mmCIF file of C-alpha atoms in Angstrom:
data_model
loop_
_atom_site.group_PDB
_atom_site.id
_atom_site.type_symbol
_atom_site.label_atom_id
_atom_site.label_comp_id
_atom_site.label_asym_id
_atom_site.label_seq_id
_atom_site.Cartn_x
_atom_site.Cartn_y
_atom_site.Cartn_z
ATOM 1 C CA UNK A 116 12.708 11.996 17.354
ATOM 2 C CA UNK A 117 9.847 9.451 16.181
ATOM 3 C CA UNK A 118 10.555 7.175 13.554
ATOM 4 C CA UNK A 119 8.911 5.670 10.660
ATOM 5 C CA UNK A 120 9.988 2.978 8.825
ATOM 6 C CA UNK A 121 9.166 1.959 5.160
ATOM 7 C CA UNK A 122 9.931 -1.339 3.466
ATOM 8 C CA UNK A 123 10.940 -2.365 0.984
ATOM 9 C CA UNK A 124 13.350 0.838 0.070
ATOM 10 C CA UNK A 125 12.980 -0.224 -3.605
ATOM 11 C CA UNK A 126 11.357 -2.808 -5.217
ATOM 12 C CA UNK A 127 11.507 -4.194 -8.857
ATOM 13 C CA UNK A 128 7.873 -5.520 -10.468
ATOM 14 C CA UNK A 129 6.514 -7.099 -13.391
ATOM 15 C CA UNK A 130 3.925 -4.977 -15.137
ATOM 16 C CA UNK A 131 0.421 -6.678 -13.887
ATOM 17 C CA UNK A 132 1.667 -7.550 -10.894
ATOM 18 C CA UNK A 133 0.845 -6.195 -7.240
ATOM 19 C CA UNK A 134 3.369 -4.705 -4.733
ATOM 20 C CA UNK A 135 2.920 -4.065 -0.787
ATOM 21 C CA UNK A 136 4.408 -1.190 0.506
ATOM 22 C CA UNK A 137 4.702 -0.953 4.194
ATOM 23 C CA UNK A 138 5.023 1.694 6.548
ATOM 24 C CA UNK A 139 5.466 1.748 10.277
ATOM 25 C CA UNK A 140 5.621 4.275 13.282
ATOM 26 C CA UNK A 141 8.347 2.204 15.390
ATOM 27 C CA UNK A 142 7.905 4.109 18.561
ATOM 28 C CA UNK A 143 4.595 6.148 18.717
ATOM 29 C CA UNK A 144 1.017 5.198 17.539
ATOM 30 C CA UNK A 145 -0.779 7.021 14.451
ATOM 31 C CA UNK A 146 -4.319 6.953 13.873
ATOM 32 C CA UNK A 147 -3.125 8.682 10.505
ATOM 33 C CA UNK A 148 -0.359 8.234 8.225
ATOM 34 C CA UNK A 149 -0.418 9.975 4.727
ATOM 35 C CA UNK A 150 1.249 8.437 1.585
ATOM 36 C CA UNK A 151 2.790 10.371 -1.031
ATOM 37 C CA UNK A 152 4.463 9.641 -4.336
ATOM 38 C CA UNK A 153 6.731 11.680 -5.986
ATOM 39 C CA UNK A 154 7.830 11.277 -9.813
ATOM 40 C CA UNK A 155 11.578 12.180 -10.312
ATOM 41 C CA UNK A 156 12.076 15.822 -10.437
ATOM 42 C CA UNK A 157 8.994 16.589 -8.970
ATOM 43 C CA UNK A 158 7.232 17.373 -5.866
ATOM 44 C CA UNK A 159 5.334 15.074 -3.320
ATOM 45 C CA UNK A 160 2.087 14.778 -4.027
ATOM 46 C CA UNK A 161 -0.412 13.789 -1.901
ATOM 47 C CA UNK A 162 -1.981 10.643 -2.266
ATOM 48 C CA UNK A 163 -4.298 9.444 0.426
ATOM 49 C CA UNK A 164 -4.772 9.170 4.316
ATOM 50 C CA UNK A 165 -4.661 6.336 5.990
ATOM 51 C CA UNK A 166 -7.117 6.229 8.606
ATOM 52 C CA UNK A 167 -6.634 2.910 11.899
ATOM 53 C CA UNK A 168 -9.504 1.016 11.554
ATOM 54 C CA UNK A 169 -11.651 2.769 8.639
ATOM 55 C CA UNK A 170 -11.213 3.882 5.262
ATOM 56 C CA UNK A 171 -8.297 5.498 3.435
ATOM 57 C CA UNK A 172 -9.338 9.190 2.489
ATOM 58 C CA UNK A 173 -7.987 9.782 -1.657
ATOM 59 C CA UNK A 174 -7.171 12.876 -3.452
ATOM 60 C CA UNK A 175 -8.359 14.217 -6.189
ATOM 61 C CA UNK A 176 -7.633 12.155 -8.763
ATOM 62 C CA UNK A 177 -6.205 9.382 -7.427
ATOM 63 C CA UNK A 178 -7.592 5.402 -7.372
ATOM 64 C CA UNK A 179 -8.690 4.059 -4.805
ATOM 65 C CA UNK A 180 -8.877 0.860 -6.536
ATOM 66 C CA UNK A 181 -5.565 1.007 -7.996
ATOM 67 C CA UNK A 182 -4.102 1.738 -4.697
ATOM 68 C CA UNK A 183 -5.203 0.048 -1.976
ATOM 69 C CA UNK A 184 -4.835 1.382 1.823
ATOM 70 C CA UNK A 185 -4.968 -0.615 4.661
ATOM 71 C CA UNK A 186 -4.454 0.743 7.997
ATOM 72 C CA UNK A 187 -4.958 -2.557 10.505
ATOM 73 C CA UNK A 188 -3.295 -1.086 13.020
ATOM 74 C CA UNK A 189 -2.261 1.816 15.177
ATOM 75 C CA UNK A 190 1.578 0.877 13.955
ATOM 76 C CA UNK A 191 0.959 0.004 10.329
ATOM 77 C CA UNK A 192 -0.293 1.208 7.105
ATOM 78 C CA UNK A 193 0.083 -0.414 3.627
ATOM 79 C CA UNK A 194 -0.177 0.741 0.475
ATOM 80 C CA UNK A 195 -0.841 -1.922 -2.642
ATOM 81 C CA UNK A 196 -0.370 -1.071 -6.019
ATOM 82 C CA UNK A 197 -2.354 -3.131 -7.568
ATOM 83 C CA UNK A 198 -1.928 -4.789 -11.631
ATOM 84 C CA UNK A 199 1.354 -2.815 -11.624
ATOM 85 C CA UNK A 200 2.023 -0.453 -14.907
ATOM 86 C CA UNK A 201 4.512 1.263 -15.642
ATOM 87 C CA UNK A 202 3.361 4.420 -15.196
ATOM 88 C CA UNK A 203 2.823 3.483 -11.815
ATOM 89 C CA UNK A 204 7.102 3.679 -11.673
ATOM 90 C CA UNK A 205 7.801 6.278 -8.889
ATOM 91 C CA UNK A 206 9.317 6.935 -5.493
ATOM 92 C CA UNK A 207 6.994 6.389 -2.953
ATOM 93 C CA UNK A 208 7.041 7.883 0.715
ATOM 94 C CA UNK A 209 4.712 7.901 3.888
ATOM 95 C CA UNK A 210 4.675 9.869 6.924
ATOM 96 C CA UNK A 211 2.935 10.067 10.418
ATOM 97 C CA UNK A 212 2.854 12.586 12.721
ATOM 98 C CA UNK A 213 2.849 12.114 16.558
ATOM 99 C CA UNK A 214 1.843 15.643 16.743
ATOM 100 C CA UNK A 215 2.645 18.322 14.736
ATOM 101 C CA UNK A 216 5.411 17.256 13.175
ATOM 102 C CA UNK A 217 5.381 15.126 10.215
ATOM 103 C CA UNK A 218 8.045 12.196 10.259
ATOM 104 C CA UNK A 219 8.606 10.395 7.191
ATOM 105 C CA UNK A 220 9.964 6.586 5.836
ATOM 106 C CA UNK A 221 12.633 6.067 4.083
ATOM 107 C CA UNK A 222 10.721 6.016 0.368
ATOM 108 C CA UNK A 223 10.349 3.013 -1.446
ATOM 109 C CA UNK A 224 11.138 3.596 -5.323
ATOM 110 C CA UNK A 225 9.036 1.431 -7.605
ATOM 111 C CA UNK A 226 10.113 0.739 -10.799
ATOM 112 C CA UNK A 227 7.654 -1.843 -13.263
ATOM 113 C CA UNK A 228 9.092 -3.276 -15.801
ATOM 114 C CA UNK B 87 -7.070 26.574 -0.510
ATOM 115 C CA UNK B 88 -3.452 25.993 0.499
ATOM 116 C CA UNK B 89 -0.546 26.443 -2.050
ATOM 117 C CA UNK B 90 3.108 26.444 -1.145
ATOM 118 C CA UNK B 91 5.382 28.221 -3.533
ATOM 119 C CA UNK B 92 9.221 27.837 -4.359
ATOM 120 C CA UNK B 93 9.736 30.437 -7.417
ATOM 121 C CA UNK B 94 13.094 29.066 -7.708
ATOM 122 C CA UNK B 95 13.577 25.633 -9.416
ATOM 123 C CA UNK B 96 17.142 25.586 -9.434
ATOM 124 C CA UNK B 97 19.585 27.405 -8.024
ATOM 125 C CA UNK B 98 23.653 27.163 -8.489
ATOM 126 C CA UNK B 99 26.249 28.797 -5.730
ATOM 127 C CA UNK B 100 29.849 28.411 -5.496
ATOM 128 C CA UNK B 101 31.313 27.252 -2.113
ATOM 129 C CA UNK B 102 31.065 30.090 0.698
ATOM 130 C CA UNK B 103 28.564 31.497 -1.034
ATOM 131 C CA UNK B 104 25.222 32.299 0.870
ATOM 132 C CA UNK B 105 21.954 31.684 -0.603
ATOM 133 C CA UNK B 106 18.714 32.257 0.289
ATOM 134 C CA UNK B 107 15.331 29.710 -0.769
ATOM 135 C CA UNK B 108 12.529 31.377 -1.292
ATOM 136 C CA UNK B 109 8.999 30.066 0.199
ATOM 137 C CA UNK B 110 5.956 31.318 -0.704
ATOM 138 C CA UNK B 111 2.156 30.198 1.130
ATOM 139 C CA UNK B 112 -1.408 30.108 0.991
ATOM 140 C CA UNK B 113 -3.583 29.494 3.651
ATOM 141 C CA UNK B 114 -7.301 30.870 5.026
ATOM 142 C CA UNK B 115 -6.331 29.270 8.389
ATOM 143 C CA UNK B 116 -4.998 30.804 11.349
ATOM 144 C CA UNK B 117 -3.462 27.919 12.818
ATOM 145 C CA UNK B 118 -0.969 26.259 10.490
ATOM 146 C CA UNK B 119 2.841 25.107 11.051
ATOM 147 C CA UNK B 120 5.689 25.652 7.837
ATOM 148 C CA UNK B 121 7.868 23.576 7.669
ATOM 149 C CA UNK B 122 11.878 22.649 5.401
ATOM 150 C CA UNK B 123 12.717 19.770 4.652
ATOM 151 C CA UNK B 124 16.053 18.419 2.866
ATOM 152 C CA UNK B 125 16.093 15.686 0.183
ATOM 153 C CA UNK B 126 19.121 14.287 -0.706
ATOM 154 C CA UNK B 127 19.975 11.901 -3.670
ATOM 155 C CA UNK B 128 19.257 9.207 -1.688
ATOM 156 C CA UNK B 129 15.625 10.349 -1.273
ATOM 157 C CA UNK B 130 14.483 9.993 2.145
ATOM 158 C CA UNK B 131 13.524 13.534 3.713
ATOM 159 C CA UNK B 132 15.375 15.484 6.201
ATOM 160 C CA UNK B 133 13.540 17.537 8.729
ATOM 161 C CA UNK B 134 14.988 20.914 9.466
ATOM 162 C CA UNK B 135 12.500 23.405 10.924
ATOM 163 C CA UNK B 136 8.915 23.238 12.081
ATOM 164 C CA UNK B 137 7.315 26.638 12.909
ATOM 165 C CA UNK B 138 3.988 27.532 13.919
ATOM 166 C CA UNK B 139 1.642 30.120 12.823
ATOM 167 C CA UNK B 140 1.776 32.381 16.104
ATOM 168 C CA UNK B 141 5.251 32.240 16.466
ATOM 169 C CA UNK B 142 7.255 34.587 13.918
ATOM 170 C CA UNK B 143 10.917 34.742 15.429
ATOM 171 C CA UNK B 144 13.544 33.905 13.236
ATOM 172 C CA UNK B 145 15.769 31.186 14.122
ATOM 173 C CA UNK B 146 19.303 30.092 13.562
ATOM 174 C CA UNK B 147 20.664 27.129 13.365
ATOM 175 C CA UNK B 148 24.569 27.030 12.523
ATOM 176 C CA UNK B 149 25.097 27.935 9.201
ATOM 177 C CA UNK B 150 21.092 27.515 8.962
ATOM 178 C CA UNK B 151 18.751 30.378 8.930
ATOM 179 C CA UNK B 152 14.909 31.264 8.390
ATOM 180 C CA UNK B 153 13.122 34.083 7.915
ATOM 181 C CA UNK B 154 9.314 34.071 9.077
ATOM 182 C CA UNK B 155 7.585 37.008 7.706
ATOM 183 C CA UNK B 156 3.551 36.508 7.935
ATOM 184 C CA UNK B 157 2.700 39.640 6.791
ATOM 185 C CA UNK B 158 3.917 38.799 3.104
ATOM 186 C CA UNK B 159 3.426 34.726 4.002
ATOM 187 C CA UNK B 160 6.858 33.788 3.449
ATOM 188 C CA UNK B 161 9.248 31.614 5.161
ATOM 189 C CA UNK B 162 12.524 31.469 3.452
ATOM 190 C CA UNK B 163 15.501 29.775 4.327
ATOM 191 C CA UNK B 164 18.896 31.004 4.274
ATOM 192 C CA UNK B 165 22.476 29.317 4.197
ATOM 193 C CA UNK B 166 25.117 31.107 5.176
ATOM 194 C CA UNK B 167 28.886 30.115 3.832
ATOM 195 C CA UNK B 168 27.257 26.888 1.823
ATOM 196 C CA UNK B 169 29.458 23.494 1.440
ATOM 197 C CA UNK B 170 29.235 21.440 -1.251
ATOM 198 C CA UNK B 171 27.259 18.377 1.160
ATOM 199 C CA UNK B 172 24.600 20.962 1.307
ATOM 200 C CA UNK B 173 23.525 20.221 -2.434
ATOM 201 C CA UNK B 174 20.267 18.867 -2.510
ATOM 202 C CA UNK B 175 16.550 19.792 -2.968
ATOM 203 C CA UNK B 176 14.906 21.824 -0.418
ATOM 204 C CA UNK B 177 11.237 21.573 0.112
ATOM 205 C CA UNK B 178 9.061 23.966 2.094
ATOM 206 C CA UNK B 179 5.431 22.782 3.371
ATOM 207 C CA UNK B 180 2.389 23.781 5.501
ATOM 208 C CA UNK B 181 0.309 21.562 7.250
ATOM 209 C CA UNK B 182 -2.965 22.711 8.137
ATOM 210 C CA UNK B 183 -3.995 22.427 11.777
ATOM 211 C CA UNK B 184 -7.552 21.710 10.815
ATOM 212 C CA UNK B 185 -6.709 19.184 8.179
ATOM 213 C CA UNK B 186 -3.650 17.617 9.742
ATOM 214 C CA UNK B 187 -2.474 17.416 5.762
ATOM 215 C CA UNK B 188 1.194 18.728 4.786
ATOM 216 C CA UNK B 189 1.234 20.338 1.486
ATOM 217 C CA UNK B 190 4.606 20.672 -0.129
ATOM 218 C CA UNK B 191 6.068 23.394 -2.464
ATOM 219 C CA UNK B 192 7.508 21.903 -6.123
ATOM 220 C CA UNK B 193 11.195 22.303 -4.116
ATOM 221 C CA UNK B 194 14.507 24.100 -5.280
ATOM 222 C CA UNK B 195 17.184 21.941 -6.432
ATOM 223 C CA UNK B 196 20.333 23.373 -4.797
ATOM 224 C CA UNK B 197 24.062 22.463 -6.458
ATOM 225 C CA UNK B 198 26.895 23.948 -4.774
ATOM 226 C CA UNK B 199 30.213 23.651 -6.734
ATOM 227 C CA UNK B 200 33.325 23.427 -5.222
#
């Protein structure tokens, strides 16, 4: 099946700082990838779709200036957390779909101290 | 508006034991896929089934089994003699055709004791 790969699998931050996370479709191209976050115990949650070449679509409640999307290519998306709380500490997980089915990354736990 | 419902938030077996995961949905479309995924401790997501909207045959798969029933919108999921490497939590989604988005249920934690 397609993959997607997501790196760093965890990452360690000082609060105020920013963290990259970045996601990749290693053998297919995606004009959309989706990013989700999921607190522990808890469901994935939406966050925002990436859209190649224009800008990231948010959900409800979620900022857009806080986390930034960037979707250069038809391979890559990133996500930045930006001025790190945290708060912000969570497991974080994207996904692209050649076609119906939705393939995901590995998750990328982010903890702020 | 799409919802995706698992009633049960945790659920404890004994080895051997089947269980079944209940899955709940909301949807106005017509054309829309369900979906299970696995989540180990580890984190990263486990695909098991995809199933579209039109299609409502169950399907086995080993000791793997859902049950597609559109009339009631449910799609639960059903494991027969369960092992202990099956504990985990299960999550059950729909993704909209129109919206391409995949909207998960809150999961069912699953703990099988030997």
């Amino acid at each position: 099946g397609a993959v997607v790969s997501q790196h760093p699998s965890w990452v360690i931050c000082k609060s105020g700082t920013s963290v990259k996370i970045e996601c990749r479709s290693l053998d297919f191209q995606a004009t959309t990838m989706f990013w989700y976050r999921q607190f522990p115990k808890q469901s994935l949650m939406l966050m925002a779709t990436s859209n190649e070449g224009s800008k990231a679509t948010y959900e409800q409640g979620v900022e857009k200036d806080k986390f930034l999307i960037n979707h250069a290519s038809l391979t890559l998306s990133t996500l930045t957390v930006t001025s790190a709380h945290p708060e912000d500490s969570s497991f974080y997980i994207c996904s692209a779909s050649p076609d119906t089915e939705a393939f995901f990354g590995q998750g990328t736990r982010l903890t702020v101290v | 508006a799409q919802k995706v419902t698992q009633a049960q938030t945790e659920i404890s077996v004994v080895e051997k034991e089947d269980v079944t995961l209940d899955c709940v949905y909301e949807t106005r479309d017509t054309t829309y896929y369900l979906f299970w995924y696995k989540q180990p401790p580890s984190g990263e997501l486990v695909f098991l089934i995809r199933r579209n909207s039109f299609d409502e045959q169950n399907e086995i798969s080993g000791r793997y089994s859902w049950n597609f029933q559109k009339s009631t919108s449910s799609f639960n999921f059903t494991i027969t003699a369960s092992q202990v490497v099956d504990s985990a939590v299960y999550f059950c989604a729909l993704l909209s055709y129109n919206t391409d988005k995949l909207i998960f249920g809150t999961g069912t934690r699953l703990q099988v004791f030997p």
